Amino acid sequence: MKKILVTGGTGYIGSHTSVELLNAGYTVVIADNLSNSSIDVVDRIEEIAGKKISFHKVELCNRTEVDLLFEQEKDIDAVIHFAAKLQVNQSVQEPLMYYENNLFAQINILQSMLKFGVKHFVFSSSCTVYGNPDTLPVTETAQVKKAESPYGNTKQMGEEILEHSCKTKPIEAISLRYFNPVGAHESGLIGEVQHGVPHHLVPYITETAFGKRPFLNIFGSDYKTPDGTCVRDYIHVVDVATAHIAAVEQLLHGLNKKKYEIFNIGTGIGYSVLNMVNAFAKATGINIPYQLSPRRAGDVEAVYADTKKALSELKWKARYTVEDMLCSAWNWEQKQRGIIN
Ligand code: UD1
């Protein structure tokens, strides 16, 4: 059984990926500092998969702790690195915290990998690197635009660190550029935990459906899109998780065409904000009250993925529909609120 280290494994995408890794027969080691997640998630992952994982509470920004982790967990075959801070607004307020947290952690892990002879690394990147793309759907070769936020910049810099490290060091890596991951595991045991007012669209929709928010503000209705609202490529978090299994297998089987590769992880379909509100009503029977509001600073007009490279090289494609995504998000919201068991 191959052993995979999942940093940030108790977080939103990390927890879903850990479940899929266990389902696929891998041994899973999670390293997380629990700064934005809870230890209960470990039990939930184990409950869903019916298998045990090894958990380490680690500050990845501390080089000594990372070395100790690699020393204790011998024979790690690959690392999937999720652990990062990810709030765009917060990153603008606290740039140094973001650069320190996101970059130091990645560098420390790569250094430990070199020291302990671990070769394979999968990185959580984001479609945010494309900014407002010139052509749609956007391919992996599209120009990387100057980042609008320190968060976005840590993703761009993270990719560059990998590109340069793969050139001269015994490291092979894949960056997965996620589009907009949404939804939750069908069990309703794991999902995206909200702290305060949600920034992202789907949690805001489900909190409005639940009655916690009186209405949804739709940020901008004068974009040059079919209905005037922004267009995104929403993708089920379980599909994002299976993309990581495909990426790890690509590396473990030596199938990467180059030592460093980048893949878009999306469905390839663009949905506007209004499309999402309507799809939620169709999927759940609940109409979301909304108000058309001014544009939100930093939002791009439209972005959706060209998914051909992931299909032809990783043999991966998204399986879930937007209704599946929204039903699972609503199921998660209701379970958290104790409306359903
Ligand atoms: C952005 C990044 C994504 C990154 C994420 C991290 C882009 C294209 N995407 O997601 O890669 O992982 O930040 O935080 O850069 N909306 C409303 N009302 C709301 C909330 C959102 O209308 O209450 C709209 C937004 O204006 C946007 C869409 O819904 O048009 C999606 O927003 P959100 O869920 O926040 O994701 P992005 O900003 O696309």
Tab-separated table of C-alpha atoms and ligand atoms in Angstrom:
chain	number	residue	atom	x	y	z
A	1	MET	CA	0.000	0.000	0.000
A	2	LYS	CA	1.440	3.359	-1.019
A	3	LYS	CA	1.548	5.998	1.699
A	4	ILE	CA	0.330	9.515	0.932
A	5	LEU	CA	0.929	12.537	3.158
A	6	VAL	CA	-2.009	14.938	2.962
A	7	THR	CA	-1.256	18.346	4.454
A	8	GLY	CA	-4.387	20.246	5.392
A	9	GLY	CA	-6.179	16.898	5.343
A	10	THR	CA	-8.858	17.962	7.827
A	11	GLY	CA	-9.830	20.949	5.658
A	12	TYR	CA	-12.531	21.107	3.017
A	13	ILE	CA	-10.843	19.624	-0.067
A	14	GLY	CA	-8.244	17.735	1.986
A	15	SER	CA	-10.883	15.753	3.903
A	16	HIS	CA	-12.717	14.718	0.731
A	17	THR	CA	-9.427	13.735	-0.896
A	18	SER	CA	-8.420	11.686	2.156
A	19	VAL	CA	-11.686	9.722	1.857
A	20	GLU	CA	-11.076	9.022	-1.833
A	21	LEU	CA	-7.462	8.007	-1.170
A	22	LEU	CA	-8.604	5.515	1.473
A	23	ASN	CA	-11.304	4.213	-0.887
A	24	ALA	CA	-8.634	3.719	-3.550
A	25	GLY	CA	-6.518	1.640	-1.137
A	26	TYR	CA	-3.851	4.158	-0.104
A	27	THR	CA	-2.483	4.598	3.404
A	28	VAL	CA	-3.230	8.183	4.473
A	29	VAL	CA	-1.193	10.376	6.797
A	30	ILE	CA	-2.719	13.756	7.602
A	31	ALA	CA	-0.703	16.738	8.836
A	32	ASP	CA	-2.746	19.746	9.895
A	33	ASN	CA	-2.419	22.471	12.534
A	34	LEU	CA	-6.230	22.537	13.003
A	35	SER	CA	-6.198	26.332	12.664
A	36	ASN	CA	-9.241	26.235	10.397
A	37	SER	CA	-10.613	22.757	11.025
A	38	SER	CA	-11.458	20.392	13.821
A	39	ILE	CA	-10.009	17.072	14.988
A	40	ASP	CA	-13.529	15.530	14.662
A	41	VAL	CA	-12.987	15.509	10.905
A	42	VAL	CA	-10.457	12.694	11.360
A	43	ASP	CA	-13.184	10.481	12.911
A	44	ARG	CA	-15.585	11.438	10.147
A	45	ILE	CA	-13.137	10.548	7.378
A	46	GLU	CA	-12.509	7.202	9.096
A	47	GLU	CA	-16.257	6.620	9.527
A	48	ILE	CA	-16.989	7.248	5.838
A	49	ALA	CA	-14.105	5.152	4.539
A	50	GLY	CA	-14.221	2.469	7.265
A	51	LYS	CA	-10.432	2.717	7.574
A	52	LYS	CA	-7.927	4.356	9.914
A	53	ILE	CA	-5.622	7.249	9.184
A	54	SER	CA	-2.547	8.536	10.945
A	55	PHE	CA	-2.974	12.131	12.160
A	56	HIS	CA	-0.207	14.571	13.148
A	57	LYS	CA	-0.793	18.069	14.505
A	58	VAL	CA	2.024	19.939	12.802
A	59	GLU	CA	3.007	23.555	12.191
A	60	LEU	CA	4.247	23.260	8.644
A	61	CYS	CA	5.932	26.650	8.870
A	62	ASN	CA	8.289	25.128	11.416
A	63	ARG	CA	11.040	23.278	9.587
A	64	THR	CA	11.960	21.089	12.562
A	65	GLU	CA	8.385	19.891	12.962
A	66	VAL	CA	8.165	19.003	9.277
A	67	ASP	CA	11.419	17.040	9.417
A	68	LEU	CA	10.157	15.198	12.485
A	69	LEU	CA	6.957	14.294	10.646
A	70	PHE	CA	8.907	12.780	7.745
A	71	GLU	CA	11.146	10.956	10.203
A	72	GLN	CA	8.203	9.464	12.112
A	73	GLU	CA	6.214	8.531	8.992
A	74	LYS	CA	8.807	6.618	7.080
A	75	ASP	CA	8.383	5.711	3.409
A	76	ILE	CA	6.019	8.446	2.279
A	77	ASP	CA	5.424	7.915	-1.452
A	78	ALA	CA	3.817	11.247	-2.328
A	79	VAL	CA	2.654	14.491	-0.748
A	80	ILE	CA	-0.597	16.287	-1.537
A	81	HIS	CA	-0.236	19.791	-0.182
A	82	PHE	CA	-3.508	21.538	0.711
A	83	ALA	CA	-2.529	23.340	3.905
A	84	ALA	CA	-2.825	27.049	3.144
A	85	LYS	CA	-4.707	30.131	4.120
A	86	LEU	CA	-7.284	30.965	1.460
A	87	GLN	CA	-9.319	34.075	2.194
A	88	VAL	CA	-8.723	36.677	-0.470
A	89	ASN	CA	-9.880	39.645	1.655
A	90	GLN	CA	-7.909	38.562	4.694
A	91	SER	CA	-4.802	38.194	2.537
A	92	VAL	CA	-5.106	41.831	1.454
A	93	GLN	CA	-5.240	42.904	5.113
A	94	GLU	CA	-2.507	40.513	6.291
A	95	PRO	CA	-0.136	39.994	3.356
A	96	LEU	CA	2.873	38.924	5.421
A	97	MET	CA	0.847	36.321	7.279
A	98	TYR	CA	-0.189	34.872	3.920
A	99	TYR	CA	3.282	34.891	2.381
A	100	GLU	CA	4.789	33.431	5.539
A	101	ASN	CA	2.157	30.769	6.048
A	102	ASN	CA	1.648	29.590	2.492
A	103	LEU	CA	5.205	29.832	1.171
A	104	PHE	CA	7.191	28.713	4.232
A	105	ALA	CA	5.008	25.623	4.567
A	106	GLN	CA	5.511	24.635	0.944
A	107	ILE	CA	9.267	25.262	1.042
A	108	ASN	CA	9.688	23.311	4.291
A	109	ILE	CA	7.834	20.328	2.857
A	110	LEU	CA	9.930	20.352	-0.315
A	111	GLN	CA	13.125	20.574	1.745
A	112	SER	CA	12.044	17.607	3.880
A	113	MET	CA	11.106	15.674	0.752
A	114	LEU	CA	14.635	16.154	-0.567
A	115	LYS	CA	16.135	15.163	2.771
A	116	PHE	CA	14.031	12.001	3.078
A	117	GLY	CA	14.030	11.022	-0.585
A	118	VAL	CA	10.350	11.657	-1.350
A	119	LYS	CA	9.850	12.576	-5.005
A	120	HIS	CA	6.192	13.235	-5.740
A	121	PHE	CA	4.256	16.406	-4.926
A	122	VAL	CA	0.732	17.547	-5.822
A	123	PHE	CA	-0.037	21.223	-5.310
A	124	SER	CA	-3.390	22.965	-4.743
A	125	SER	CA	-3.405	25.793	-7.203
A	126	SER	CA	-6.289	27.863	-8.447
A	127	CYS	CA	-7.871	29.287	-11.570
A	128	THR	CA	-7.271	32.607	-9.851
A	129	VAL	CA	-3.855	32.578	-11.628
A	130	TYR	CA	-5.643	33.329	-14.932
A	131	GLY	CA	-7.238	36.548	-13.658
A	132	ASN	CA	-9.699	37.729	-16.325
A	133	PRO	CA	-8.713	35.402	-19.175
A	134	ASP	CA	-8.496	36.685	-22.756
A	135	THR	CA	-10.125	33.580	-24.237
A	136	LEU	CA	-12.623	31.044	-22.928
A	137	PRO	CA	-12.549	28.213	-22.111
A	138	VAL	CA	-9.162	28.859	-20.562
A	139	THR	CA	-6.324	26.401	-21.257
A	140	GLU	CA	-3.297	25.678	-19.086
A	141	THR	CA	-1.105	27.610	-21.518
A	142	ALA	CA	-3.063	30.849	-21.056
A	143	GLN	CA	-1.127	33.780	-19.713
A	144	VAL	CA	-0.799	33.953	-15.932
A	145	LYS	CA	-2.019	37.433	-14.985
A	146	LYS	CA	-0.557	39.580	-12.260
A	147	ALA	CA	-2.189	38.429	-9.023
A	148	GLU	CA	-4.824	40.733	-7.542
A	149	SER	CA	-4.274	39.560	-3.980
A	150	PRO	CA	-1.493	38.155	-1.806
A	151	TYR	CA	-3.518	34.903	-1.678
A	152	GLY	CA	-3.477	34.651	-5.479
A	153	ASN	CA	0.196	35.546	-5.507
A	154	THR	CA	1.052	32.714	-3.099
A	155	LYS	CA	-0.537	30.325	-5.614
A	156	GLN	CA	1.469	31.792	-8.503
A	157	MET	CA	4.675	31.790	-6.476
A	158	GLY	CA	3.929	28.264	-5.272
A	159	GLU	CA	3.715	27.126	-8.888
A	160	GLU	CA	6.997	28.867	-9.735
A	161	ILE	CA	8.757	27.314	-6.743
A	162	LEU	CA	7.728	23.916	-8.080
A	163	GLU	CA	8.692	24.662	-11.660
A	164	HIS	CA	12.173	25.730	-10.593
A	165	SER	CA	12.639	22.924	-8.057
A	166	CYS	CA	11.620	20.248	-10.576
A	167	LYS	CA	14.240	21.526	-13.024
A	168	THR	CA	17.248	20.721	-10.888
A	169	LYS	CA	16.092	18.571	-7.976
A	170	PRO	CA	14.766	15.004	-7.802
A	171	ILE	CA	11.176	16.190	-7.497
A	172	GLU	CA	8.254	15.559	-9.847
A	173	ALA	CA	5.162	17.640	-9.333
A	174	ILE	CA	1.679	18.430	-10.534
A	175	SER	CA	-0.214	21.650	-9.892
A	176	LEU	CA	-3.973	21.299	-10.036
A	177	ARG	CA	-5.679	24.571	-10.850
A	178	TYR	CA	-9.112	24.190	-9.290
A	179	PHE	CA	-11.973	26.264	-10.556
A	180	ASN	CA	-14.796	26.710	-8.004
A	181	PRO	CA	-15.077	23.672	-5.710
A	182	VAL	CA	-18.526	23.404	-4.085
A	183	GLY	CA	-20.780	20.813	-2.452
A	184	ALA	CA	-20.052	18.151	0.114
A	185	HIS	CA	-19.717	14.421	0.595
A	186	GLU	CA	-23.029	12.585	0.128
A	187	SER	CA	-22.875	11.308	3.727
A	188	GLY	CA	-23.189	14.892	4.952
A	189	LEU	CA	-20.379	14.129	7.428
A	190	ILE	CA	-17.778	16.389	5.831
A	191	GLY	CA	-18.096	19.655	3.910
A	192	GLU	CA	-17.002	23.273	3.952
A	193	VAL	CA	-17.237	24.655	7.489
A	194	GLN	CA	-18.239	28.316	7.644
A	195	HIS	CA	-16.861	30.779	10.182
A	196	GLY	CA	-19.018	33.907	10.154
A	197	VAL	CA	-20.541	35.359	7.014
A	198	PRO	CA	-19.741	33.142	4.003
A	199	HIS	CA	-17.620	34.747	1.283
A	200	HIS	CA	-18.367	32.097	-1.310
A	201	LEU	CA	-21.565	31.841	-3.288
A	202	VAL	CA	-22.838	28.353	-2.516
A	203	PRO	CA	-22.550	28.523	1.294
A	204	TYR	CA	-24.288	31.906	1.113
A	205	ILE	CA	-27.098	30.320	-0.911
A	206	THR	CA	-27.542	27.437	1.551
A	207	GLU	CA	-27.497	29.783	4.567
A	208	THR	CA	-30.156	31.898	2.837
A	209	ALA	CA	-32.222	28.762	2.153
A	210	PHE	CA	-31.932	27.864	5.829
A	211	GLY	CA	-33.100	31.358	6.827
A	212	LYS	CA	-29.863	32.485	8.463
A	213	ARG	CA	-29.437	35.175	5.765
A	214	PRO	CA	-32.504	37.153	4.590
A	215	PHE	CA	-31.377	37.304	0.965
A	216	LEU	CA	-28.448	36.763	-1.342
A	217	ASN	CA	-26.591	39.785	-2.685
A	218	ILE	CA	-25.731	39.125	-6.306
A	219	PHE	CA	-22.526	41.046	-6.839
A	220	GLY	CA	-22.821	42.744	-10.216
A	221	SER	CA	-25.534	42.416	-12.876
A	222	ASP	CA	-23.920	44.527	-15.611
A	223	TYR	CA	-21.138	42.161	-16.708
A	224	LYS	CA	-20.849	41.274	-20.380
A	225	THR	CA	-22.327	37.805	-19.827
A	226	PRO	CA	-25.664	36.398	-21.066
A	227	ASP	CA	-27.613	37.509	-17.953
A	228	GLY	CA	-25.200	40.171	-16.670
A	229	THR	CA	-23.941	38.163	-13.666
A	230	CYS	CA	-20.464	36.599	-13.317
A	231	VAL	CA	-19.758	33.206	-14.821
A	232	ARG	CA	-17.762	30.489	-13.043
A	233	ASP	CA	-16.930	26.813	-13.440
A	234	TYR	CA	-18.400	25.185	-10.326
A	235	ILE	CA	-17.134	21.686	-9.619
A	236	HIS	CA	-18.211	19.085	-7.050
A	237	VAL	CA	-15.603	18.743	-4.299
A	238	VAL	CA	-15.689	14.938	-4.692
A	239	ASP	CA	-14.683	15.387	-8.338
A	240	VAL	CA	-11.845	17.647	-7.188
A	241	ALA	CA	-10.846	14.908	-4.744
A	242	THR	CA	-10.721	12.197	-7.434
A	243	ALA	CA	-8.561	14.491	-9.578
A	244	HIS	CA	-5.924	14.196	-6.829
A	245	ILE	CA	-6.006	10.414	-7.000
A	246	ALA	CA	-5.448	10.670	-10.762
A	247	ALA	CA	-2.564	13.110	-10.203
A	248	VAL	CA	-0.893	10.919	-7.564
A	249	GLU	CA	-1.196	7.879	-9.833
A	250	GLN	CA	0.243	9.822	-12.734
A	251	LEU	CA	3.309	10.593	-10.622
A	252	LEU	CA	3.655	7.168	-9.007
A	253	HIS	CA	3.460	5.438	-12.390
A	254	GLY	CA	5.956	7.854	-13.966
A	255	LEU	CA	3.431	9.049	-16.552
A	256	ASN	CA	4.078	12.797	-16.283
A	257	LYS	CA	5.209	14.046	-19.699
A	258	LYS	CA	7.471	16.575	-17.996
A	259	LYS	CA	8.785	16.649	-14.439
A	260	TYR	CA	6.350	19.457	-13.700
A	261	GLU	CA	2.840	19.559	-15.119
A	262	ILE	CA	-0.213	21.753	-14.652
A	263	PHE	CA	-3.849	20.693	-15.076
A	264	ASN	CA	-7.132	22.570	-14.991
A	265	ILE	CA	-9.676	20.945	-12.705
A	266	GLY	CA	-13.151	22.050	-13.669
A	267	THR	CA	-16.222	20.765	-15.504
A	268	GLY	CA	-15.673	23.005	-18.522
A	269	ILE	CA	-19.158	24.482	-18.132
A	270	GLY	CA	-19.758	28.095	-17.132
A	271	TYR	CA	-22.702	28.941	-14.841
A	272	SER	CA	-23.731	32.464	-13.971
A	273	VAL	CA	-24.737	33.469	-10.439
A	274	LEU	CA	-28.388	33.582	-11.563
A	275	ASN	CA	-27.998	30.128	-13.168
A	276	MET	CA	-26.868	28.863	-9.757
A	277	VAL	CA	-29.834	30.430	-7.942
A	278	ASN	CA	-32.190	28.817	-10.474
A	279	ALA	CA	-30.387	25.471	-10.330
A	280	PHE	CA	-30.716	25.505	-6.526
A	281	ALA	CA	-34.491	26.011	-6.842
A	282	LYS	CA	-34.679	23.163	-9.361
A	283	ALA	CA	-32.558	20.832	-7.227
A	284	THR	CA	-34.161	21.519	-3.839
A	285	GLY	CA	-37.509	23.228	-4.542
A	286	ILE	CA	-36.364	26.269	-2.530
A	287	ASN	CA	-36.411	29.733	-4.104
A	288	ILE	CA	-33.593	31.974	-2.906
A	289	PRO	CA	-34.560	35.606	-2.347
A	290	TYR	CA	-31.917	37.826	-3.888
A	291	GLN	CA	-31.022	41.425	-4.521
A	292	LEU	CA	-28.928	42.771	-7.383
A	293	SER	CA	-26.006	44.587	-5.748
A	294	PRO	CA	-22.911	46.451	-6.931
A	295	ARG	CA	-19.921	44.539	-8.246
A	296	ARG	CA	-17.524	43.031	-5.700
A	297	ALA	CA	-13.963	44.340	-5.937
A	298	GLY	CA	-11.544	41.875	-7.484
A	299	ASP	CA	-14.175	39.662	-9.174
A	300	VAL	CA	-13.441	38.526	-12.709
A	301	GLU	CA	-16.245	38.570	-15.263
A	302	ALA	CA	-16.136	35.001	-16.536
A	303	VAL	CA	-13.844	32.010	-16.246
A	304	TYR	CA	-14.313	28.341	-17.079
A	305	ALA	CA	-11.902	25.550	-17.850
A	306	ASP	CA	-10.705	23.840	-20.939
A	307	THR	CA	-10.563	20.314	-19.507
A	308	LYS	CA	-9.007	18.451	-22.444
A	309	LYS	CA	-5.531	18.106	-20.944
A	310	ALA	CA	-6.821	16.501	-17.717
A	311	LEU	CA	-8.915	14.085	-19.757
A	312	SER	CA	-6.212	13.052	-22.191
A	313	GLU	CA	-3.287	12.837	-19.749
A	314	LEU	CA	-4.795	12.173	-16.311
A	315	LYS	CA	-7.780	10.256	-17.744
A	316	TRP	CA	-9.899	12.263	-15.331
A	317	LYS	CA	-13.115	14.153	-15.829
A	318	ALA	CA	-15.797	15.580	-13.575
A	319	ARG	CA	-18.859	13.341	-13.085
A	320	TYR	CA	-21.277	15.390	-11.007
A	321	THR	CA	-23.877	17.875	-12.263
A	322	VAL	CA	-24.531	21.266	-10.808
A	323	GLU	CA	-27.758	19.913	-9.268
A	324	ASP	CA	-25.717	17.174	-7.526
A	325	MET	CA	-23.383	19.861	-6.187
A	326	LEU	CA	-26.214	21.995	-4.844
A	327	CYS	CA	-28.173	19.059	-3.364
A	328	SER	CA	-25.078	17.873	-1.520
A	329	ALA	CA	-24.347	21.407	-0.262
A	330	TRP	CA	-27.940	21.689	1.010
A	331	ASN	CA	-27.745	18.242	2.632
A	332	TRP	CA	-24.546	19.321	4.439
A	333	GLU	CA	-26.106	22.606	5.595
A	334	GLN	CA	-29.170	20.820	6.977
A	335	LYS	CA	-27.129	18.171	8.773
A	336	GLN	CA	-24.943	20.810	10.383
A	337	ARG	CA	-28.020	22.685	11.582
A	338	GLY	CA	-29.551	19.488	12.907
A	339	ILE	CA	-32.568	19.796	10.569
A	340	ILE	CA	-31.949	16.276	9.320
A	341	ASN	CA	-29.932	13.413	10.808
B	1	UD1	C1	-12.205	32.972	-6.046
B	1	UD1	C2	-11.251	32.329	-7.013
B	1	UD1	C3	-10.972	30.903	-6.629
B	1	UD1	C4	-10.434	30.861	-5.221
B	1	UD1	C5	-11.415	31.551	-4.296
B	1	UD1	C6	-10.760	31.624	-2.957
B	1	UD1	C7	-11.399	33.270	-9.241
B	1	UD1	C8	-12.071	33.230	-10.553
B	1	UD1	N1	-11.810	32.360	-8.328
B	1	UD1	O1	-13.461	32.341	-6.215
B	1	UD1	O2	-10.019	30.340	-7.492
B	1	UD1	O3	-10.251	29.536	-4.833
B	1	UD1	O4	-11.698	32.863	-4.742
B	1	UD1	O5	-11.513	32.341	-2.046
B	1	UD1	O6	-10.530	34.073	-8.997
B	1	UD1	N2	-21.164	35.943	-5.337
B	1	UD1	C9	-22.327	36.659	-5.149
B	1	UD1	N3	-22.804	36.803	-3.880
B	1	UD1	C10	-22.176	36.266	-2.794
B	1	UD1	C11	-20.991	35.518	-3.000
B	1	UD1	C12	-20.500	35.393	-4.289
B	1	UD1	O7	-22.912	37.177	-6.097
B	1	UD1	O8	-22.660	36.439	-1.657
B	1	UD1	C13	-20.656	35.791	-6.696
B	1	UD1	C14	-19.280	36.365	-6.895
B	1	UD1	O9	-19.364	37.719	-7.238
B	1	UD1	C15	-18.756	35.493	-8.036
B	1	UD1	C16	-19.440	34.137	-7.800
B	1	UD1	O10	-20.546	34.405	-6.950
B	1	UD1	O11	-19.212	35.997	-9.243
B	1	UD1	C17	-18.535	33.116	-7.138
B	1	UD1	O12	-17.939	33.736	-6.006
B	1	UD1	P1	-17.120	32.900	-4.929
B	1	UD1	O13	-17.903	31.689	-4.539
B	1	UD1	O14	-16.711	33.848	-3.864
B	1	UD1	O15	-15.858	32.364	-5.733
B	1	UD1	P2	-14.772	33.172	-6.600
B	1	UD1	O16	-14.653	34.577	-6.168
B	1	UD1	O17	-15.067	32.890	-8.029
